[in-house]
C-alpha positions as a printed NumPy array, in Angstrom:
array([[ 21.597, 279.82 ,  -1.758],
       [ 24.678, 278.132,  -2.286],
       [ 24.755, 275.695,  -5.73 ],
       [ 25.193, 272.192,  -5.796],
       [ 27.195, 270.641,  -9.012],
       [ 26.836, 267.295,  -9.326],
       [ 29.266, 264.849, -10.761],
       [ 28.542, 262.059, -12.817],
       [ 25.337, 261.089, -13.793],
       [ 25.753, 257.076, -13.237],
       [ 24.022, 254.039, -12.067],
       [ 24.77 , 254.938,  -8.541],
       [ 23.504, 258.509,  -8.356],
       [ 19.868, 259.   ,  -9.782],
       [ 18.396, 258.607,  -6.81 ],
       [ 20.216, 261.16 ,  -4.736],
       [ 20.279, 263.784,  -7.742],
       [ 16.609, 263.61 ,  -8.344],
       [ 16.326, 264.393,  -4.456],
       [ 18.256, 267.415,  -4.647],
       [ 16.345, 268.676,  -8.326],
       [ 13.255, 267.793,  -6.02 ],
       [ 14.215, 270.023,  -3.032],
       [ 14.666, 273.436,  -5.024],
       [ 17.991, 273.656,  -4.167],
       [ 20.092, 275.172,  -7.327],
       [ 21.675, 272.059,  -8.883],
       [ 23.7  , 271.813, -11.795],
       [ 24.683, 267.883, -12.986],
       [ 27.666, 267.787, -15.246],
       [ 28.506, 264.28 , -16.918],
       [ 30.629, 263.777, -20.077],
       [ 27.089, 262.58 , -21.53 ],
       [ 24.82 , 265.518, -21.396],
       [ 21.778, 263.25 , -22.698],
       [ 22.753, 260.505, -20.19 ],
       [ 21.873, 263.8  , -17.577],
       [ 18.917, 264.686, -19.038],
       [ 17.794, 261.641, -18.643],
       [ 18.068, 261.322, -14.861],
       [ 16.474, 264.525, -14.839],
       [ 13.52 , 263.706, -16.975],
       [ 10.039, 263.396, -15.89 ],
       [ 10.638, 265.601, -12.809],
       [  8.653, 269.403, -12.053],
       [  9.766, 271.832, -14.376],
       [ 10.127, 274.613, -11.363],
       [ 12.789, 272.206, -10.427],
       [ 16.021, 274.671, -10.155],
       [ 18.581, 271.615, -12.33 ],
       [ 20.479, 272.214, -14.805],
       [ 22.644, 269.94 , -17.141],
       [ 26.334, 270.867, -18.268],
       [ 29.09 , 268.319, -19.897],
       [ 31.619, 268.012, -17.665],
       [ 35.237, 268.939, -18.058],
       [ 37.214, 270.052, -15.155],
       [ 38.179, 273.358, -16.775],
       [ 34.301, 274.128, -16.986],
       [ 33.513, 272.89 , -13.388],
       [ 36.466, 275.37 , -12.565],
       [ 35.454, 278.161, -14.007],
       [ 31.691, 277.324, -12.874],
       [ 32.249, 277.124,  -9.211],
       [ 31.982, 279.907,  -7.101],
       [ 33.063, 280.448,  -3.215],
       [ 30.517, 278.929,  -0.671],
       [ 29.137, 276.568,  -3.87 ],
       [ 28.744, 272.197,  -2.914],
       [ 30.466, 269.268,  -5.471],
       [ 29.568, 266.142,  -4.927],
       [ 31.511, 263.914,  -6.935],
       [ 30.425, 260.394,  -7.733],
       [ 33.229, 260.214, -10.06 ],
       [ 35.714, 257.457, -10.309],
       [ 37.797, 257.678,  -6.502],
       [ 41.207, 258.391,  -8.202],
       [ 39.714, 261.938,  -9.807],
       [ 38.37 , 263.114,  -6.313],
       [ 41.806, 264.894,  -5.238],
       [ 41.705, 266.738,  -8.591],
       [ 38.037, 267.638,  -7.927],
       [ 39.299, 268.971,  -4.508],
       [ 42.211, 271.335,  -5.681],
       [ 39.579, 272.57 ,  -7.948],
       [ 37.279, 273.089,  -4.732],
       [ 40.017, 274.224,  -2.594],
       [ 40.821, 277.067,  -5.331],
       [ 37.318, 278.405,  -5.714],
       [ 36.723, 278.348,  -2.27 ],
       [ 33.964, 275.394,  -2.605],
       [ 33.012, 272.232,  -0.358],
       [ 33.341, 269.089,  -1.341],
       [ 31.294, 265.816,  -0.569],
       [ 32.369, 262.394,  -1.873],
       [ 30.754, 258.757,  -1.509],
       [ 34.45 , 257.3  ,  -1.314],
       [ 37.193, 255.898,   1.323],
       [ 39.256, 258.757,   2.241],
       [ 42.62 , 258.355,   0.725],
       [ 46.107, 259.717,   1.855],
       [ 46.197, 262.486,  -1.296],
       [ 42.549, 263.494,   0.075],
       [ 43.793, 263.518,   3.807],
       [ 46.408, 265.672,   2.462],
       [ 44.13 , 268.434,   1.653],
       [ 43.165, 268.751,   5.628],
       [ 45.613, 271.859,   6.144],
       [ 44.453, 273.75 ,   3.672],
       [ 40.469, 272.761,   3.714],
       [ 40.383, 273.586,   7.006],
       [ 42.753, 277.168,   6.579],
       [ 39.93 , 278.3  ,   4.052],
       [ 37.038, 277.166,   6.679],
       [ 36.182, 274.392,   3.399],
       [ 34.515, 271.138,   4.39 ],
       [ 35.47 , 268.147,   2.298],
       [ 33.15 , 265.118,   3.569],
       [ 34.073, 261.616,   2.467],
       [ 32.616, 258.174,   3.132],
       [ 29.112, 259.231,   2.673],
       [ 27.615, 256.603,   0.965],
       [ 26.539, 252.864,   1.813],
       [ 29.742, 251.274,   2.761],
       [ 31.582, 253.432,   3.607],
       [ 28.713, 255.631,   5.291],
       [ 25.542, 254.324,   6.242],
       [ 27.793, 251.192,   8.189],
       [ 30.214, 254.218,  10.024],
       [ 26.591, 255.095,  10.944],
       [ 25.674, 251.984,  12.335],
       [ 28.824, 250.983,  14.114],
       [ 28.882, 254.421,  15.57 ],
       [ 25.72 , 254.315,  17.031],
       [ 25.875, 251.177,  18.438],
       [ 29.214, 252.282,  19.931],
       [ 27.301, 254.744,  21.89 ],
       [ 24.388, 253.093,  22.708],
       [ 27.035, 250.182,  24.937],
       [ 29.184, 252.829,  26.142],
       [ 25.564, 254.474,  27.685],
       [ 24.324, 251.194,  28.579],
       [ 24.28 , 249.275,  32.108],
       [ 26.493, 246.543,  30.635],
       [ 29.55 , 248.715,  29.656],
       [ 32.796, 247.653,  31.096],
       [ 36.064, 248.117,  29.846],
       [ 36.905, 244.553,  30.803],
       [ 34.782, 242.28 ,  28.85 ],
       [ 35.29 , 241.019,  24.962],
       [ 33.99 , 242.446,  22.244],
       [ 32.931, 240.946,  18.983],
       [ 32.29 , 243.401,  16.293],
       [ 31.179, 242.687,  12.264],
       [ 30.228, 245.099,   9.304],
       [ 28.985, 243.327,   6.21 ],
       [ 27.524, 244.731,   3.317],
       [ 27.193, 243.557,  -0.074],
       [ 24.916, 243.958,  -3.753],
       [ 23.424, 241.215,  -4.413],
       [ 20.3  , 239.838,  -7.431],
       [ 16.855, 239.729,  -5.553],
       [ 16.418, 236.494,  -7.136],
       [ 19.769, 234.407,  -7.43 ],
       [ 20.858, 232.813, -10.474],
       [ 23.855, 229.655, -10.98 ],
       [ 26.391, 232.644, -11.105],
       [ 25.226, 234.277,  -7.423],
       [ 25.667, 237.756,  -8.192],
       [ 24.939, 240.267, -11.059],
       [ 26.943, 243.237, -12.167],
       [ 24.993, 246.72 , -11.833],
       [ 28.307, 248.4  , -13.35 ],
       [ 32.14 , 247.493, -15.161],
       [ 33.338, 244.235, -13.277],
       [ 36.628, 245.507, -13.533],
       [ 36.403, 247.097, -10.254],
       [ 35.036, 244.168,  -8.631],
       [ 37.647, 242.313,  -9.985],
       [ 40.302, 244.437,  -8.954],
       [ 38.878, 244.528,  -5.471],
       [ 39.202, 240.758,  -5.183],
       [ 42.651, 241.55 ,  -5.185],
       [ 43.601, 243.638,  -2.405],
       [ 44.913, 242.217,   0.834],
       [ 42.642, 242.116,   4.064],
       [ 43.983, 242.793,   7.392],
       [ 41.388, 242.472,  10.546],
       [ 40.72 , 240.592,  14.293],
       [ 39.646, 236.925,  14.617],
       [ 40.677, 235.186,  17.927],
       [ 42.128, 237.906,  19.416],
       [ 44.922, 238.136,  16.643],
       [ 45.543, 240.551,  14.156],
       [ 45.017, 238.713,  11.039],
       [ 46.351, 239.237,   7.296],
       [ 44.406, 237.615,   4.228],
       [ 46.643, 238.432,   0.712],
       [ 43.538, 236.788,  -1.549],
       [ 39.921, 237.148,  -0.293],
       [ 38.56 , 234.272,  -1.49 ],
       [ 41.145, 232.349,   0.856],
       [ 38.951, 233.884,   3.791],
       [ 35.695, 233.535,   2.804],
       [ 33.194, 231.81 ,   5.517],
       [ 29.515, 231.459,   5.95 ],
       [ 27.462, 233.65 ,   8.007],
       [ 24.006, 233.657,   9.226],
       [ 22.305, 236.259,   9.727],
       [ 18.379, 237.806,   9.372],
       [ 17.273, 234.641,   9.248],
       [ 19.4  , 233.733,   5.826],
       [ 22.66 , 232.32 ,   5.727],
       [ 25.623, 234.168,   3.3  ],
       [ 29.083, 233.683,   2.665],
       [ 31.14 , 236.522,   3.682],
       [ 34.846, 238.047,   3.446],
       [ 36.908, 240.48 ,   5.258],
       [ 37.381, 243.971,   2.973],
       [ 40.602, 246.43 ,   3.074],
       [ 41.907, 246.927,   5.903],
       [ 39.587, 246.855,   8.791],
       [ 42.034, 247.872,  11.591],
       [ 41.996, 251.727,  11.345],
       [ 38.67 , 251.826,  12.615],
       [ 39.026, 250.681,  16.04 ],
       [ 40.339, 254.044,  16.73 ],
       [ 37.757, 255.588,  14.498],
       [ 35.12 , 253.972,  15.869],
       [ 36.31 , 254.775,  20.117],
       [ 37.445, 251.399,  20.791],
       [ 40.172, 251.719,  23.612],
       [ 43.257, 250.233,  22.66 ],
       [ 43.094, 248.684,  26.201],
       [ 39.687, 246.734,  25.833],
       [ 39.444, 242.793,  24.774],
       [ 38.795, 243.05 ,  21.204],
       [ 38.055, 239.344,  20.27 ],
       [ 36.761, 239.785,  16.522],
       [ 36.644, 242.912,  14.223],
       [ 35.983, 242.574,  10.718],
       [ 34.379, 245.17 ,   7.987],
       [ 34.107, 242.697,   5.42 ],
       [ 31.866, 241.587,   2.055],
       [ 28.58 , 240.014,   1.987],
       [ 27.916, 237.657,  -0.989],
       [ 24.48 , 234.736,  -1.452],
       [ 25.496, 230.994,   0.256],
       [ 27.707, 229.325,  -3.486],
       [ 29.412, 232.514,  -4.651],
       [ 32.539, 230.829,  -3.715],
       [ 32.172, 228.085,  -5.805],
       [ 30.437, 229.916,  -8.475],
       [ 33.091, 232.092,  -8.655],
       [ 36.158, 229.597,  -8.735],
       [ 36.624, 229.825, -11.97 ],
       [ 37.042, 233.37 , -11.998],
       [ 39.249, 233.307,  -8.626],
       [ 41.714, 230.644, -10.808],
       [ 42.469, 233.425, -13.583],
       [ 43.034, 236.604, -11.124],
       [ 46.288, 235.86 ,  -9.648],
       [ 48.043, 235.72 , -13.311],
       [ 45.847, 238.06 , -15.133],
       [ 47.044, 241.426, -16.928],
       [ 44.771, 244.631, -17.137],
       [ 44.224, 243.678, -20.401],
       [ 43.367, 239.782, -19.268],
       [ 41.19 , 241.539, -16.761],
       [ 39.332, 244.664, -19.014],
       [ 38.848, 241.305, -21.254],
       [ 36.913, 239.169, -18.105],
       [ 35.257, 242.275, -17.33 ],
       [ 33.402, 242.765, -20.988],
       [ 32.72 , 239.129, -20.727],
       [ 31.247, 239.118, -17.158],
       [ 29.222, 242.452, -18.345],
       [ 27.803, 240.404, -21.223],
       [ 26.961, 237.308, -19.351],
       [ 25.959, 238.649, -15.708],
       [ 24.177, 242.043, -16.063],
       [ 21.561, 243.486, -14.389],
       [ 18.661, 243.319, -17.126],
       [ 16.01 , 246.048, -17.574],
       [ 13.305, 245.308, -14.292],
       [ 15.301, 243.369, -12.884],
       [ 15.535, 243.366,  -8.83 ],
       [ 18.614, 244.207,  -7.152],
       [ 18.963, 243.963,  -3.763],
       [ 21.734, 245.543,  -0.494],
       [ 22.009, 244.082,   3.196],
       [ 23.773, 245.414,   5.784],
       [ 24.702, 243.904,   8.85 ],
       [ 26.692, 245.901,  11.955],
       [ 26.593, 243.778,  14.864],
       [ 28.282, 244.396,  18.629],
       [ 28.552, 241.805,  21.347],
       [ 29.942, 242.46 ,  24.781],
       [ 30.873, 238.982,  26.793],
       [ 32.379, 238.099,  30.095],
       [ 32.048, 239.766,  33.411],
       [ 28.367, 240.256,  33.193],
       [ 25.111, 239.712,  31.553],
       [ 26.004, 239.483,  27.846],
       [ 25.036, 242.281,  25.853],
       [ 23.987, 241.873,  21.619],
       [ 23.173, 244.692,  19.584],
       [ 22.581, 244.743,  15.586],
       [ 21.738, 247.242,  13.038],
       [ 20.817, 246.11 ,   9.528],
       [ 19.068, 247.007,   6.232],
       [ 17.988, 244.757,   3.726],
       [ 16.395, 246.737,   0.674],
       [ 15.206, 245.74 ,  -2.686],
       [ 14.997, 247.882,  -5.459],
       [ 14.644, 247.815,  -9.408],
       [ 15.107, 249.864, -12.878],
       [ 16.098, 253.883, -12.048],
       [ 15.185, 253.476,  -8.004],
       [ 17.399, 250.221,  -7.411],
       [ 18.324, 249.769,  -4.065],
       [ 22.221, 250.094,  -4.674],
       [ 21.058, 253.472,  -5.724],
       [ 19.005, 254.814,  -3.151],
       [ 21.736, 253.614,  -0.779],
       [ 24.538, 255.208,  -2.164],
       [ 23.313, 258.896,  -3.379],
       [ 20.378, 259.266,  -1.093],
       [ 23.464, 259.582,   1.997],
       [ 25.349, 262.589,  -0.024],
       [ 22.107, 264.348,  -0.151],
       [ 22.302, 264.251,   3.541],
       [ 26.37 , 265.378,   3.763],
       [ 25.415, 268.06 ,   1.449],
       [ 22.542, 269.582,   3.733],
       [ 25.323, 269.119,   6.55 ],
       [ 26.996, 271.322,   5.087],
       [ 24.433, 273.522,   3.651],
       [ 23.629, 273.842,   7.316],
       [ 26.92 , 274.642,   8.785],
       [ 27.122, 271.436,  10.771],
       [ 30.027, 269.591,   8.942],
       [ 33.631, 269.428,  10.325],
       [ 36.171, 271.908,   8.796],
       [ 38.547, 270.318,   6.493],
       [ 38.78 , 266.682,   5.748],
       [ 36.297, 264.434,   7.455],
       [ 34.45 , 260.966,   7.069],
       [ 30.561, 260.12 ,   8.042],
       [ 29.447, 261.715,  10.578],
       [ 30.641, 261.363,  14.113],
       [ 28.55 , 263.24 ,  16.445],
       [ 25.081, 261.283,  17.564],
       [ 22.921, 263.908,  16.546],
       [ 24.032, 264.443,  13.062],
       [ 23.566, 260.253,  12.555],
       [ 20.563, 260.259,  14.844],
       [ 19.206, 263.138,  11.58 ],
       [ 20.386, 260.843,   8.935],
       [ 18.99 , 257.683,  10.466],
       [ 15.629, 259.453,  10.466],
       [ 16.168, 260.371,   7.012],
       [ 16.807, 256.612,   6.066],
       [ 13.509, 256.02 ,   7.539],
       [ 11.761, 259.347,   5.77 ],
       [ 13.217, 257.684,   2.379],
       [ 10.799, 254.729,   3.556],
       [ 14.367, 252.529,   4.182],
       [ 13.612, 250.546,   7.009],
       [ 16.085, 249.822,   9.668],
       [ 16.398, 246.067,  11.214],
       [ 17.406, 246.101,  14.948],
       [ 17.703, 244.178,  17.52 ]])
């Protein structure tokens, strides 16, 4: 049986490593912080086949062998290092992150050495390609279908306290990423239009939804996945937006931070962040919480037709929700693999209904309940 090495033994990945040590599956987690490792590990059968190993890429390198799984839940700008290494030793690869170009790069020669390198499987991206996948498929089947009518289409997902404080959100790890991904430009469809947003917080509008109203914000670049998920470039596409879910006054909370972004220096920003960190936490027992919303609506030229998909999970100390979320998803890419059923080369979430019909029954397995309608 093919070994699994782990990478990075952080707040997002407990869950999803104890699931592997769990499963038998040979499993070797490699962090800088050997004891931080151990930790995850501890309290868990001793049959369990996991070992612990500090990491260094030189190590993993000389550790990996052909046919062997990494999933790296590393910081995004290592994983194209962690995939030459792969692509050398003649090992997969599975990653939680957005694909980027130097990782799409890789797709020639993944795919020469029959390799699988799976990206996006996480919450967002992952679980939401999931959703808006499925729901694709479940119109296109449906008696409503026609490529004439309008569509609406919104992906929301966000991290949020259980129970919400002045500040609206707590910090589960550095704010510096947060903060840097306030600043990245948004690009997605209201009215029809193609629509371009340079600061987030410029965009941000309330939304209600499960019965709870949010504020919400459009995230990246949202136009890429009409074509990855099947919309015709012919059809009416009224709204599309992948966007940011945040509790009703994060706006205003948040102003004062929003004032010191546009001007700030990494160093004015590593400085926020330590502050934030300090202030805005997540405290030992304290609740976090993740919702996810993927809607579809078909209108005009028929009977309308409304479909949602959503999650709303709480969770708290080493099983928060944020983490179950997040890892418990690369489990599931890695037994894709395992099994022979991922794409060759460079690939997102999975595509095909049968593979996210399997993970979707794993959500609920993981005692995850999904929220349709």
């Amino acid at each position: 049986m093919s070994v699994v090495h782990w990478l990075g033994a952080g707040l997002s990945s407990g869950a999803g490593i104890r699931e592997l040590a769990r499963s038998g599956r040979p499993l070797t987690l490699w962090n800088r912080t050997v004891e931080k490792a151990r930790a995850v590990l501890a309290g868990l059968d001793a049959k369990s086949a996991a070992r612990v190993e500090a990491f260094e890429p030189a190590a993993l390198k000389r550790a990996l062998a052909p046919g062997d799984i990494a999933v790296s839940m590393l910081p995004a700008p290592m994983h194209p290092e962690i995939a030459r290494i792969c692509l050398e030793r003649k090992a997969h690869l599975v990653t939680t992150s957005y694909l980027s170009e130097p990782m799409r790069a890789l797709n020639g020669p993944a795919e020469a050495e029959g390799l699988s390198f799976v990206n996006e499987s996480g919450l967002d991206p992952g679980i939401d390609h999931l959703f808006a996948h499925k729901l694709m498929a479940d119109y296109r089947a449906s008696a409503a279908f026609d490529p004439g009518r309008e569509l609406e289409f919104v992906s929301y997902c966000g991290g949020i306290p259980k129970v919400p404080g002045d500040f609206k959100y707590k910090f589960s790890w550095s704010p510096v990423g947060v903060l840097r991904a306030l600043t990245n430009p948004a690009r997605c469809v209201e009215d029809g239009r193609e629509k371009k947003t340079a600061r987030v917080w410029d965009a941000v509008s309330r939304l209600d939804i499960l019965g709870e109203r949010f504020e919400a914000y459009p995230n990246r670049d949202s136009i890429p996945y009409l074509q990855e998920y099947g919309f015709d470039p012919a059809w009416k596409v009224r709204t599309f937006v992948r966007g940011t879910l945040r509790l009703d006054g994060w706006a205003a909370a948040w102003k004062p931070i929003f004032d010191k972004i546009p001007t700030a220096t990494p160093q004015d920003l590593e400085k926020l962040s330590a502050e934030l960190w300090d202030k805005h936490a997540y405290r030992d027992g304290e609740q976090d919480r993740v919702v996810l919303f993927v809607e579809l609506n078909a209108t005009g030229g028929g009977r309308p037709w409304a479909r949602h998909l959503a999650l709303d999970e709480c969770g708290s100390g080493a099983d928060t929700a944020m983490t179950r979320l997040v890892s418990l998803p690369a489990v599931w890419a890695v037994e894709m693999v395992a099994g022979g059923r991922a794409p060759k080369g460079v690939s997102g979430a999975p595509k095909d209904i049968a593979e996210i019909d399997r993970w979707l029954a794993r959500l609920g397995a993981a005692g995850i309940s999904l929220k349709t309608a």
